[in-house]
Coordinates of N, CA and C and ligand atoms in Angstrom, one line a residue:
X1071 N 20.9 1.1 -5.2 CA 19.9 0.7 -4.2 C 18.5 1.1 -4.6
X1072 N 18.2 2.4 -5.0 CA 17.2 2.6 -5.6 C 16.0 2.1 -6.8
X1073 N 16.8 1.1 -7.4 CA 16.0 0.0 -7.9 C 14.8 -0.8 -7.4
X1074 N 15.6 -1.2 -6.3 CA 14.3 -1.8 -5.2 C 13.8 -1.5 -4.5
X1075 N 13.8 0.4 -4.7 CA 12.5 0.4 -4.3 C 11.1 0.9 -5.0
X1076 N 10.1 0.4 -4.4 CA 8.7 0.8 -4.9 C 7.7 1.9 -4.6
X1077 N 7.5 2.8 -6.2 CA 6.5 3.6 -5.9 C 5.2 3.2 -6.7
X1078 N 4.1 3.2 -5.5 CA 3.1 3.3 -5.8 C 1.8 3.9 -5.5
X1079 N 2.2 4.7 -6.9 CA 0.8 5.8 -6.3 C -0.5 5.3 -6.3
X1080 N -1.5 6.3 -5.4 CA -2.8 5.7 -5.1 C -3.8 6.8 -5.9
X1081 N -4.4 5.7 -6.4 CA -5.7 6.3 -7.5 C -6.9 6.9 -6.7
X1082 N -6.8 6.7 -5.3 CA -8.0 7.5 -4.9 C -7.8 9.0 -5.2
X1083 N -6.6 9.6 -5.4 CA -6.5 10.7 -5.8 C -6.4 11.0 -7.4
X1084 N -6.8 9.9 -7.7 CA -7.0 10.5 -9.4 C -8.4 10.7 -10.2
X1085 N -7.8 11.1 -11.2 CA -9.5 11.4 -12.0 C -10.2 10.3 -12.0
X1086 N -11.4 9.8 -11.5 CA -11.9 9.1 -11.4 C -12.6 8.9 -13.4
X1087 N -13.1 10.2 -13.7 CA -13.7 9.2 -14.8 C -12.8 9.3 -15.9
X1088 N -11.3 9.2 -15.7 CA -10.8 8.7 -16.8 C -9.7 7.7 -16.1
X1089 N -10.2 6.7 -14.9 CA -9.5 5.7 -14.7 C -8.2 5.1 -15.0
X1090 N -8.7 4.5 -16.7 CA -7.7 3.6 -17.1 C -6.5 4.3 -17.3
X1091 N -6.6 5.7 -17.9 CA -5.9 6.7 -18.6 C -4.8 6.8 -17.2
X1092 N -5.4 7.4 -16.4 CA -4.4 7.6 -15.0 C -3.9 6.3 -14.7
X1093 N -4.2 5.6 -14.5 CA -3.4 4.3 -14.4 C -2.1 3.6 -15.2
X1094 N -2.5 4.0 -16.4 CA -1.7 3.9 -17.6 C -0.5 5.1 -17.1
X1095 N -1.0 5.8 -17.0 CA -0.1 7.1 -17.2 C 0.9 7.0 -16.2
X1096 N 0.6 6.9 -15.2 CA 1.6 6.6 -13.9 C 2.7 6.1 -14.0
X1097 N 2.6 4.5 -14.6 CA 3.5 3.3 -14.8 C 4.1 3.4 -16.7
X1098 N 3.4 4.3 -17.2 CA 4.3 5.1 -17.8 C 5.3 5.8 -17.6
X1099 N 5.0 6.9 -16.6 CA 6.3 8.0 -15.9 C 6.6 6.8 -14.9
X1100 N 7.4 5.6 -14.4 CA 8.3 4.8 -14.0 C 7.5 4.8 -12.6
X1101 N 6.6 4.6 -12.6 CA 5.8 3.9 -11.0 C 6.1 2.5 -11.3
X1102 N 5.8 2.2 -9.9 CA 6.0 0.1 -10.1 C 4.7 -0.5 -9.6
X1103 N 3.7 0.0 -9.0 CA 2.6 -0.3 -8.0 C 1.3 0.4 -8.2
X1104 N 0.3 -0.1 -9.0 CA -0.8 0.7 -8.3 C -1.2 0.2 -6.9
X1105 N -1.6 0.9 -6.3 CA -2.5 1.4 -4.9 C -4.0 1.6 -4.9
X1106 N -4.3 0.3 -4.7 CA -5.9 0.5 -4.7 C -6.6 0.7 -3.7
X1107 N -7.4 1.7 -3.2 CA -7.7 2.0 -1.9 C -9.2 1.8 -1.3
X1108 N -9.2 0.6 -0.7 CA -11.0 0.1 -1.0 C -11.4 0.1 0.7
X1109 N -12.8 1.7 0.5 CA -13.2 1.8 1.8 C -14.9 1.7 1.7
X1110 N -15.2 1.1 2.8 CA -16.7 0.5 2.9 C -17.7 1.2 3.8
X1111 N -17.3 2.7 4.1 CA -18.2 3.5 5.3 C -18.4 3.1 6.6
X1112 N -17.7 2.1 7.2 CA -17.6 0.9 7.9 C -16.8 0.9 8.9
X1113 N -15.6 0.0 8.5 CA -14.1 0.4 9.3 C -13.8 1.9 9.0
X1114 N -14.0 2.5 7.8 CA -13.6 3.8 7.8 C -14.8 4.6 7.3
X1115 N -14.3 5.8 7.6 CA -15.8 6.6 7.2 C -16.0 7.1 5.9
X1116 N -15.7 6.0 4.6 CA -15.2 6.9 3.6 C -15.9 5.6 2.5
X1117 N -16.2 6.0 1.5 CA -17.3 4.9 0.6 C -16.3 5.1 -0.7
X1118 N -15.1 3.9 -1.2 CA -14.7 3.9 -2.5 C -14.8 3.0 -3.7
X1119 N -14.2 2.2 -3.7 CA -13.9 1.1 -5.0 C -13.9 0.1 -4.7
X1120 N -14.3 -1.3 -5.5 CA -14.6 -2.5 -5.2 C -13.8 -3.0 -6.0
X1121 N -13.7 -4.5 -6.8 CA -13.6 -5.9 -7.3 C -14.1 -5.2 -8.6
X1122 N -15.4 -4.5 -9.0 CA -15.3 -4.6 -10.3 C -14.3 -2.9 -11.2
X1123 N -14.4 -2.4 -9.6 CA -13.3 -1.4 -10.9 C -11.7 -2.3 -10.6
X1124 N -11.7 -2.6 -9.8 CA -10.1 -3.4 -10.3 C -9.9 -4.1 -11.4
X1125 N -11.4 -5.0 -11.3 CA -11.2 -5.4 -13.1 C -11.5 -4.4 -14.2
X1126 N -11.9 -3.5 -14.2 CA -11.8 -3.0 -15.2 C -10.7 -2.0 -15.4
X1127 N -10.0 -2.0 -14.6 CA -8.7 -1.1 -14.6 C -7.4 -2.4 -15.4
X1128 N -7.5 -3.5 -14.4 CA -6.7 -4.8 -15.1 C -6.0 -4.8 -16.3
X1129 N -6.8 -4.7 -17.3 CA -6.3 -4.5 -18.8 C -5.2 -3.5 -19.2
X1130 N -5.8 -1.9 -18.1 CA -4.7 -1.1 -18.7 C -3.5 -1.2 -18.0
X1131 N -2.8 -2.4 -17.4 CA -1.9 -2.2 -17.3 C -0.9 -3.4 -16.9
X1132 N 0.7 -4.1 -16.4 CA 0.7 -5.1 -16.5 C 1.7 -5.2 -15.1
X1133 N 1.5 -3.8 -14.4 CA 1.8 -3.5 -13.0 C 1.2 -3.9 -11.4
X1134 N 1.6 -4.7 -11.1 CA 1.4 -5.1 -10.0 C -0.3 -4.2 -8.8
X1135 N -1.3 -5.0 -9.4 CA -2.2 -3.7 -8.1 C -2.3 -4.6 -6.8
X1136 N -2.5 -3.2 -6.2 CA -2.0 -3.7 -4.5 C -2.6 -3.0 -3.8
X1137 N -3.7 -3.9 -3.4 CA -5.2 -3.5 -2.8 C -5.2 -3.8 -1.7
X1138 N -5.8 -2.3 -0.8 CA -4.9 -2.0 0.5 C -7.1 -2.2 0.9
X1139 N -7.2 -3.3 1.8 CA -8.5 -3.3 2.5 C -8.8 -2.2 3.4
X1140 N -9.8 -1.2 3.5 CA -10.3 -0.9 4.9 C -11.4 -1.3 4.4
X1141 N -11.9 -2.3 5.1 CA -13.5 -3.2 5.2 C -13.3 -3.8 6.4
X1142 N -14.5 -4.6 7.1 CA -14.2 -4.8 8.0 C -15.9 -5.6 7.6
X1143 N -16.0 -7.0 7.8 CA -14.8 -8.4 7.6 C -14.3 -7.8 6.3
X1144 N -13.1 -8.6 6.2 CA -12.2 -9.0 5.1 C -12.5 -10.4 4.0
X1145 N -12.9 -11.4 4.7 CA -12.7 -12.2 4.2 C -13.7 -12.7 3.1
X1146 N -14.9 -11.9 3.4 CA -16.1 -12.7 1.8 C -15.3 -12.1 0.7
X1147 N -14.6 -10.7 0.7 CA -14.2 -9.9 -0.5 C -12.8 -10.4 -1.0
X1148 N -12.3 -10.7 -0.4 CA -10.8 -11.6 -0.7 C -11.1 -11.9 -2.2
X1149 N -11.8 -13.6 -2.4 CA -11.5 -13.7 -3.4 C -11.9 -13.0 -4.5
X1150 N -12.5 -12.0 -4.0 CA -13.1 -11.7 -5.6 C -12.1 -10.8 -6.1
X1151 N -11.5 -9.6 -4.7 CA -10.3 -9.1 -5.2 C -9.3 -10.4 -6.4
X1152 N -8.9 -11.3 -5.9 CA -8.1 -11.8 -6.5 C -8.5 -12.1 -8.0
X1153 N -10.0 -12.5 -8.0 CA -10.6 -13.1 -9.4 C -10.4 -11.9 -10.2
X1154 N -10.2 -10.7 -9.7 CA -10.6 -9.6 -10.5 C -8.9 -9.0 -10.9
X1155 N -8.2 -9.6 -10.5 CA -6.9 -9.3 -10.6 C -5.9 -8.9 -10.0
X1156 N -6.1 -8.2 -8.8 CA -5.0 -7.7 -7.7 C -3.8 -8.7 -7.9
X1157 N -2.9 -8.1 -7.1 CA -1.8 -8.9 -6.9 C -1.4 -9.1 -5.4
X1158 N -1.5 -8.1 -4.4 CA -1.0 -8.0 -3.6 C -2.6 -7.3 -2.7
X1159 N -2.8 -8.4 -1.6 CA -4.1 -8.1 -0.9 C -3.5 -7.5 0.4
X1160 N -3.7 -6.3 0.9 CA -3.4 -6.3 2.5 C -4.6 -5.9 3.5
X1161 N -4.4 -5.9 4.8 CA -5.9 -5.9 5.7 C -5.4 -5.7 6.8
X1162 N -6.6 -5.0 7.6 CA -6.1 -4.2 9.0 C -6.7 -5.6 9.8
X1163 N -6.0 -5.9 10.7 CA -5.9 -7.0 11.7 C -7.2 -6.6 12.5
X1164 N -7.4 -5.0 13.0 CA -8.6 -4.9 13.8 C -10.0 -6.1 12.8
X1165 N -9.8 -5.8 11.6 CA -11.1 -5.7 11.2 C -11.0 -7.2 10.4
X1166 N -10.6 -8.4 10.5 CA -10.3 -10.2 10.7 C -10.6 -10.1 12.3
X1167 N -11.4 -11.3 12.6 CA -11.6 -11.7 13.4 C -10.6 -13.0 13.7
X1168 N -9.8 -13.1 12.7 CA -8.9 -14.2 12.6 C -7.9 -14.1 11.5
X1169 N -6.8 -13.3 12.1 CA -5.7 -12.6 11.0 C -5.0 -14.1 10.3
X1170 N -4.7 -14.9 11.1 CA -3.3 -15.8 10.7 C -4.5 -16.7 9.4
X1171 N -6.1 -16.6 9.6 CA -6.5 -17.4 8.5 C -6.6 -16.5 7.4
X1172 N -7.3 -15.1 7.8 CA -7.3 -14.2 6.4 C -6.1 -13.8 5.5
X1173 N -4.8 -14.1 6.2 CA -3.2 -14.0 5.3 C -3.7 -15.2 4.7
X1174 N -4.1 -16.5 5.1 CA -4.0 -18.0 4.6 C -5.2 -18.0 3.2
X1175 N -5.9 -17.3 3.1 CA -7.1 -17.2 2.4 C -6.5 -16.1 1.3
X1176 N -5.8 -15.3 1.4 CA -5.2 -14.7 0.1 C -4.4 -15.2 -0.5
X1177 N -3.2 -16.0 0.2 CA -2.5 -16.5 -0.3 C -3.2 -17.9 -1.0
X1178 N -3.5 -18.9 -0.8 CA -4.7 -19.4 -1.3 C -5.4 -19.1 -2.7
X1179 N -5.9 -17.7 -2.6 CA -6.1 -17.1 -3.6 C -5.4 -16.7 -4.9
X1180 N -3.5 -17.0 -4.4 CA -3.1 -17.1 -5.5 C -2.6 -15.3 -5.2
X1181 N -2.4 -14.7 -4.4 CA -2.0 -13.4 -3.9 C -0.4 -13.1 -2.8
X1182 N -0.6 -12.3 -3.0 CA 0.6 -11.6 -2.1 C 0.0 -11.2 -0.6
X1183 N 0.2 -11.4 0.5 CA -0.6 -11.0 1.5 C 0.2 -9.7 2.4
X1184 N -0.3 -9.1 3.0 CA -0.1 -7.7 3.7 C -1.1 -7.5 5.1
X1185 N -0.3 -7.1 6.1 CA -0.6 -6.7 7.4 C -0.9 -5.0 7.4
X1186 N -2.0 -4.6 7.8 CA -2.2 -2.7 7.5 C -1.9 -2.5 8.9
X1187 N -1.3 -1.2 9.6 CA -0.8 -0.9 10.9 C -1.4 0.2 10.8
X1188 N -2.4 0.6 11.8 CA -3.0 1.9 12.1 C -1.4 2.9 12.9
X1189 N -1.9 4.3 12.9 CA -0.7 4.7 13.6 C -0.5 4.0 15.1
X1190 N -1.8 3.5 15.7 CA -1.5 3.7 17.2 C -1.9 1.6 17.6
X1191 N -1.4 1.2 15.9 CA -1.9 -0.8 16.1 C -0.2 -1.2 16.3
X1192 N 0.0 -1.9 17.3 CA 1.0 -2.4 17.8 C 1.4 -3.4 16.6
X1193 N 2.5 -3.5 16.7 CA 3.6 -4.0 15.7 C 3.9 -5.8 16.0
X1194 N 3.3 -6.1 17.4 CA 3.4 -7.7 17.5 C 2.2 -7.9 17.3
X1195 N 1.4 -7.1 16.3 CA 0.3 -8.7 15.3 C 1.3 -9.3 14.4
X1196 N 2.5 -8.8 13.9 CA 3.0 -9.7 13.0 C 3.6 -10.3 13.4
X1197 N 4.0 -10.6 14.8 CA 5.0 -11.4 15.2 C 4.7 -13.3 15.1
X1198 N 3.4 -13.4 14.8 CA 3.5 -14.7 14.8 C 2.9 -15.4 13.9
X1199 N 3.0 -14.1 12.5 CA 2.3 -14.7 11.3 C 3.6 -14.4 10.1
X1200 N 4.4 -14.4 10.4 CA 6.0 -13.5 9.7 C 5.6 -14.1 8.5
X1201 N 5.9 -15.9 8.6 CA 5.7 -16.3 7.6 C 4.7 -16.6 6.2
X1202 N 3.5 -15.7 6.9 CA 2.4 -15.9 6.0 C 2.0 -14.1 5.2
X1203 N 3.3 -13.2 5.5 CA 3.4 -12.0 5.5 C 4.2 -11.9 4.1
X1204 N 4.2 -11.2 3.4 CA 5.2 -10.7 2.2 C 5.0 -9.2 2.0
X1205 N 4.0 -8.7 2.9 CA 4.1 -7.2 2.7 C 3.5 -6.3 4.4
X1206 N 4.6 -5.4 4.7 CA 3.9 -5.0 5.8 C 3.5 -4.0 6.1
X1207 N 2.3 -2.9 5.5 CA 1.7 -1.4 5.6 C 1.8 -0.7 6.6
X1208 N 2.4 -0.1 7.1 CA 2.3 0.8 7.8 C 1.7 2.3 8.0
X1209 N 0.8 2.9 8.3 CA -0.5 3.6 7.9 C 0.6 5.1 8.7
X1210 N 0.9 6.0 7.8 CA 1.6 7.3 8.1 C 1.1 8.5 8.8
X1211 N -0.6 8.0 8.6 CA -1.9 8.8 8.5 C -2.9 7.8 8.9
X1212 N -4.4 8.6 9.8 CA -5.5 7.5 10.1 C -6.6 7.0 9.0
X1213 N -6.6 5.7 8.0 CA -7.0 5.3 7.6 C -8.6 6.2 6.9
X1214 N -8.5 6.6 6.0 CA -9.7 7.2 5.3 C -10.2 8.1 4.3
X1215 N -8.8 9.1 4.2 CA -8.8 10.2 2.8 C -7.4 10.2 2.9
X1216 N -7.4 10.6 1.6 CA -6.4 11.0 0.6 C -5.9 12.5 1.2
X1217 N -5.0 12.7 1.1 CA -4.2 14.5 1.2 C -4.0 15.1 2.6
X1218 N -3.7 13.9 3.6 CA -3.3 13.7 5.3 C -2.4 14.1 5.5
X1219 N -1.7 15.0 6.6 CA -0.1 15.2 7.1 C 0.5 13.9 7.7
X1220 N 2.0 13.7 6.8 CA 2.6 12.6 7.7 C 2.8 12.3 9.3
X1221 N 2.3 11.6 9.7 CA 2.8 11.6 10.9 C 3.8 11.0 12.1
X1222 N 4.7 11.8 12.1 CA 6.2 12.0 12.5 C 6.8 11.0 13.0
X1223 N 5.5 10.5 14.0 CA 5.9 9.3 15.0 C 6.5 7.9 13.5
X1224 N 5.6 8.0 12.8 CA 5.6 6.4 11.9 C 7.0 6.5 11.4
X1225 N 8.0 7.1 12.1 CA 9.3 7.1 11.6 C 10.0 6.1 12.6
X1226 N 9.5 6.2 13.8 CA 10.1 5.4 14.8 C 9.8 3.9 14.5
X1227 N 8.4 3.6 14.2 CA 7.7 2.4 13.9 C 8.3 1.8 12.8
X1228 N 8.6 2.6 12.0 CA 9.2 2.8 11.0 C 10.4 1.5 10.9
X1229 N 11.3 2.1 11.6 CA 13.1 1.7 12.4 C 12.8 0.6 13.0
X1230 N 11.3 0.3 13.4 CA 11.3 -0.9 14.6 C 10.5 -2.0 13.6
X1231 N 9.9 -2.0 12.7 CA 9.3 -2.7 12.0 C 10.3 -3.3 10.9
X1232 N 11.4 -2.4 10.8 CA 12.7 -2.6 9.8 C 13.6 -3.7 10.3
X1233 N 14.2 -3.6 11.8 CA 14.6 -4.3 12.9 C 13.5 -5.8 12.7
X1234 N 12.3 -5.9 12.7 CA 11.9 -6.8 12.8 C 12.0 -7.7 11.8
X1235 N 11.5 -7.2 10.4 CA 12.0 -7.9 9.1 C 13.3 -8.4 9.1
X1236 N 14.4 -7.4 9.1 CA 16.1 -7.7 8.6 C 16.0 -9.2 9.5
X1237 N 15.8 -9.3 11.0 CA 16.0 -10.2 12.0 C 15.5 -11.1 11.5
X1238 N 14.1 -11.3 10.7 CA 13.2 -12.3 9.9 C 14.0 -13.1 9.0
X1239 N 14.4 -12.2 8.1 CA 15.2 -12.0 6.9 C 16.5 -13.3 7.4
X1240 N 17.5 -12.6 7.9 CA 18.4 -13.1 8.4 C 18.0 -14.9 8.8
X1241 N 17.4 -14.8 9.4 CA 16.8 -16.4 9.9 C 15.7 -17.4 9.0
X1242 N 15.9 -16.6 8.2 CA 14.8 -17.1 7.4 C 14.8 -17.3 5.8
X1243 N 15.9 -15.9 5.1 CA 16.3 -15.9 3.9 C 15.0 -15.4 3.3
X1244 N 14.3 -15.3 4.0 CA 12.7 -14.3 2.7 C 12.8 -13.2 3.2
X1245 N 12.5 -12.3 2.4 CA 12.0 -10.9 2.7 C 10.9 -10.4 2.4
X1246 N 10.3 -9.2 3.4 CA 8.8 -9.1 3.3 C 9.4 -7.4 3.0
X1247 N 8.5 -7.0 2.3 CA 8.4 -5.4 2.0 C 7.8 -4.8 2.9
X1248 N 8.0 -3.5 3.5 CA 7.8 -2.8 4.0 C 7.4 -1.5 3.2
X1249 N 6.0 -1.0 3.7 CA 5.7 -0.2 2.6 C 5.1 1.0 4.0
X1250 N 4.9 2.2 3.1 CA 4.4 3.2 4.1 C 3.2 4.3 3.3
X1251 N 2.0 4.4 4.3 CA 0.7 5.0 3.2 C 0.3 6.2 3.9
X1252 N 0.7 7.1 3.1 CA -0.3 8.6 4.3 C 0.7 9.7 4.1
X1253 N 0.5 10.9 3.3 CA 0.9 12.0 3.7 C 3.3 11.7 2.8
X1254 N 3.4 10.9 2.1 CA 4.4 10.8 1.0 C 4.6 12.0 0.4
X1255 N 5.4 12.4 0.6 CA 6.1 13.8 -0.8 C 7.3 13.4 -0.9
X1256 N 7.9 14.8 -1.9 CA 9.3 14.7 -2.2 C 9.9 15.1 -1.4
X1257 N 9.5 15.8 0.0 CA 10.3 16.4 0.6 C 10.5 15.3 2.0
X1258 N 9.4 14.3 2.1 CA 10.0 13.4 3.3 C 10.1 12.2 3.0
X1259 N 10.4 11.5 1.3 CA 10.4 10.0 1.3 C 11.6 9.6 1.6
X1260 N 12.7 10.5 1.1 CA 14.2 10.4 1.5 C 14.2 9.8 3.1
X1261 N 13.5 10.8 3.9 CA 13.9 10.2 5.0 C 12.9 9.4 6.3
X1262 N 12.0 8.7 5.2 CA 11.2 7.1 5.0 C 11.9 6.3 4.8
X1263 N 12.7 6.3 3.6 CA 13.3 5.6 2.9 C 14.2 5.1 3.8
X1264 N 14.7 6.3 4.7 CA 16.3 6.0 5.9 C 16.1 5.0 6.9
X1265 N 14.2 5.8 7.3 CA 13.8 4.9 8.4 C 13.4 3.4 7.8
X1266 N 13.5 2.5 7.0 CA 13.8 1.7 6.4 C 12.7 1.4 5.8
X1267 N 11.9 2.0 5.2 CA 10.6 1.8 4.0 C 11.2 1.3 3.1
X1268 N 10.7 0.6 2.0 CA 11.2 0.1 0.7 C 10.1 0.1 -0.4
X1269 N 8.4 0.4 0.0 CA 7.6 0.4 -0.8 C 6.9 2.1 -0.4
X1270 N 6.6 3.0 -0.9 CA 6.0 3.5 -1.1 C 4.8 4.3 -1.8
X1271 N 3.3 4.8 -0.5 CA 2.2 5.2 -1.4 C 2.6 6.4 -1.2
X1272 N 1.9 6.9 -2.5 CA 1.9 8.5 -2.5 C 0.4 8.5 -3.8
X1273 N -0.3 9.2 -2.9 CA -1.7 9.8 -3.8 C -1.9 11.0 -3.9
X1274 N -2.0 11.8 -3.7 CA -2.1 13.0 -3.9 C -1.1 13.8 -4.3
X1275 N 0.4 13.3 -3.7 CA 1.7 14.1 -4.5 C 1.6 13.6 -5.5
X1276 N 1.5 12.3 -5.9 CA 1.6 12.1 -7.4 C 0.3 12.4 -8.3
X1277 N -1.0 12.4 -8.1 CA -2.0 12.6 -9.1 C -2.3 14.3 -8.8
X1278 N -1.7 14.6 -8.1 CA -2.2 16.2 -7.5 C -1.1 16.7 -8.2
X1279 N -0.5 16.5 -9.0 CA 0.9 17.1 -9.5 C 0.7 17.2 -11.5
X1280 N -1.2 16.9 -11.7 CA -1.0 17.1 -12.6 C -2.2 16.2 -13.7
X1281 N -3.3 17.3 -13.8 CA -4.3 16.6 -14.3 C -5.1 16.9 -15.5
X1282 N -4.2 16.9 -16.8 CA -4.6 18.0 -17.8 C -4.5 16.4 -19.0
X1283 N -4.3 17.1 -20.4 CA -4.2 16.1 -21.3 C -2.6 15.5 -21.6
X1284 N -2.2 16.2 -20.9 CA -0.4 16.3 -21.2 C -0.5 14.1 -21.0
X1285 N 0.1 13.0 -21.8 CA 0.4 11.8 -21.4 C 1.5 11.7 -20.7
X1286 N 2.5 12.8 -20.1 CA 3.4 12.4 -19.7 C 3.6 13.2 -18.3
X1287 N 2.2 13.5 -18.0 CA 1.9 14.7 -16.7 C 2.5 13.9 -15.3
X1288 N 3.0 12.6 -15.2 CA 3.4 12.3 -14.7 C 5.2 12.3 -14.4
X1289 N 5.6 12.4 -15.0 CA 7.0 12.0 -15.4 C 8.0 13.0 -14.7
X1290 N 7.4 14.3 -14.4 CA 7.8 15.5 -13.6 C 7.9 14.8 -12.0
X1291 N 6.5 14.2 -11.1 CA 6.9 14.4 -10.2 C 7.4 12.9 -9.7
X1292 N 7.2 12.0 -10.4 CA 7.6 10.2 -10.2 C 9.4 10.7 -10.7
X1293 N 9.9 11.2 -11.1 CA 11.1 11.5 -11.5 C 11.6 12.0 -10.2
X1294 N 10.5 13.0 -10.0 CA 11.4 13.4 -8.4 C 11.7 12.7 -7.3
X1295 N 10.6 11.8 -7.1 CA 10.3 10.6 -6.1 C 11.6 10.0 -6.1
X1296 N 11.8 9.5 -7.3 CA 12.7 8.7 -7.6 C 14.5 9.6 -7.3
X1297 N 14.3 10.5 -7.5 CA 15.8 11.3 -7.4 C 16.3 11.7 -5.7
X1298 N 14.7 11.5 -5.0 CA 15.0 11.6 -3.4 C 15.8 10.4 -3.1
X1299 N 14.7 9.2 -3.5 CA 15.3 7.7 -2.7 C 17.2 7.7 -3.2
X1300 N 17.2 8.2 -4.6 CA 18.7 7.8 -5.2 C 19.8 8.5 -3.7
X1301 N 19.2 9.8 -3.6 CA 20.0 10.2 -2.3 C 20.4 9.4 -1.2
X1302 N 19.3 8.1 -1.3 CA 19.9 7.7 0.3 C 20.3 6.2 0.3
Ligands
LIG868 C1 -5.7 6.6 3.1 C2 -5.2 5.7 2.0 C3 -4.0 6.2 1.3 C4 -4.2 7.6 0.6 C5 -2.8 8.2 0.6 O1 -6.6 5.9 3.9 O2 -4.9 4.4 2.4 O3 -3.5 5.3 0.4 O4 -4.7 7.5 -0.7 O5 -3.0 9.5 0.1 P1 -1.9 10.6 0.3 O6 -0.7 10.2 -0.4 O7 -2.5 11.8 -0.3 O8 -1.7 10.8 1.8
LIG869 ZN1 -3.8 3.0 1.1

């Protein structure tokens, strides 16, 4: 079972000026996802990365990036995300004035589309866009820095967001990923993983675990990640 699932660590916790190197390095030590974490001072209070560091990250690597929006609108920045190479676009419903078109405008774009769930954003915005969904975020932590405590409740949401997919699933034969972002270690993905996550971020357990010249400074804690989920 552990095959399918996904780790993808988030580079807002990495060395910023050796980028490509961290990126590389990650999906070296057996990550599947980067996590690109693009905030605009805006929807969140926090100023990070755009469209041109995605493209210039692009080259080093041939892993899926999965660029998680806090902006607020969404929709001028879409394509350029895509032009610039993302794979997988997701966006907090508060901040679309019109969710069911901004899934329609990624996908369009030739992307993977994603729903972001604050801790306290109800779980029937996806109820009537299932099908324009292939990824569904669930925020562990409130939307803005890197190195947050999990929080406890997103286990229940967790169970209830799982319930809603399989039910999808079932009737429909597609499946959407469920992914979970905020406050990831080795000590609670195991039991993420139970509450039925299948994609996971982790930024700070994984780039906080090792920032020297070593190329394989990763391989210690993505190994562990991976030895939790095999438990369950
Ligand atoms: C928070 C970001 C997260 C963050 C996770 O707004 O969306 O992706 O980088 O960092 P950790 O794993 O340190 O909680
Ligand atoms: Zn994120």
């Amino acid at each position: 079972m552990s095959e399918s699932y996904v780790i993808a660590p988030s580079i807002l916790s990495a060395n910023f000026a050796k980028l490509g190197e961290e990126v590389s390095a990650v999906i070296a030590s057996g990550a599947d996802w980067i996590h690109f974490d693009v905030m605009d001072n805006h929807y969140v209070p926090n100023l990070t990365i755009g469209p041109l560091v995605c493209e210039a990250i692009r080259p080093c690597t041939k892993a899926p990036i999965d660029v998680h929006l806090m902006v607020k609108p969404v929709d001028r920045i879409i394509p350029d995300f895509a032009k610039a190479g993302a794979n997988i676009i997701t966006f907090h419903p508060e901040a679309s004035e019109h969710v069911d078109r901004s899934l329609g405008l990624i996908r369009e774009c030739g992307c993977q589309a994603g729903l972001v769930f604050n801790p306290a954003t109800p779980l029937t915005y996806m109820d009537h866009v299932m099908d324009k969904l292939d990824v569904v975020l669930l925020m562990s932590v409130n939307p803005g820095f890197g190195g947050q405590k999990f929080i406890a409740e997103t286990l229940n949401k967790c169970r209830e967001a799982r319930a809603k997919i399989d039910a999808y699933t079932a009737r429909t034969g597609r499946t959407i990923r469920l992914e979970i972002d905020g406050g990831v270690k080795t000590d609670n993905i195991a039991e993420i993983a139970r509450a039925g996550a299948d994609a996971f971020v982790a930024g700070s357990a994984v780039y906080g675990a090792g920032k020297d010249t070593d190329p394989n400074r990763y391989d210690s804690i993505i190994g562990s990640l991976r030895a939790e989920l095999a438990k369950v």
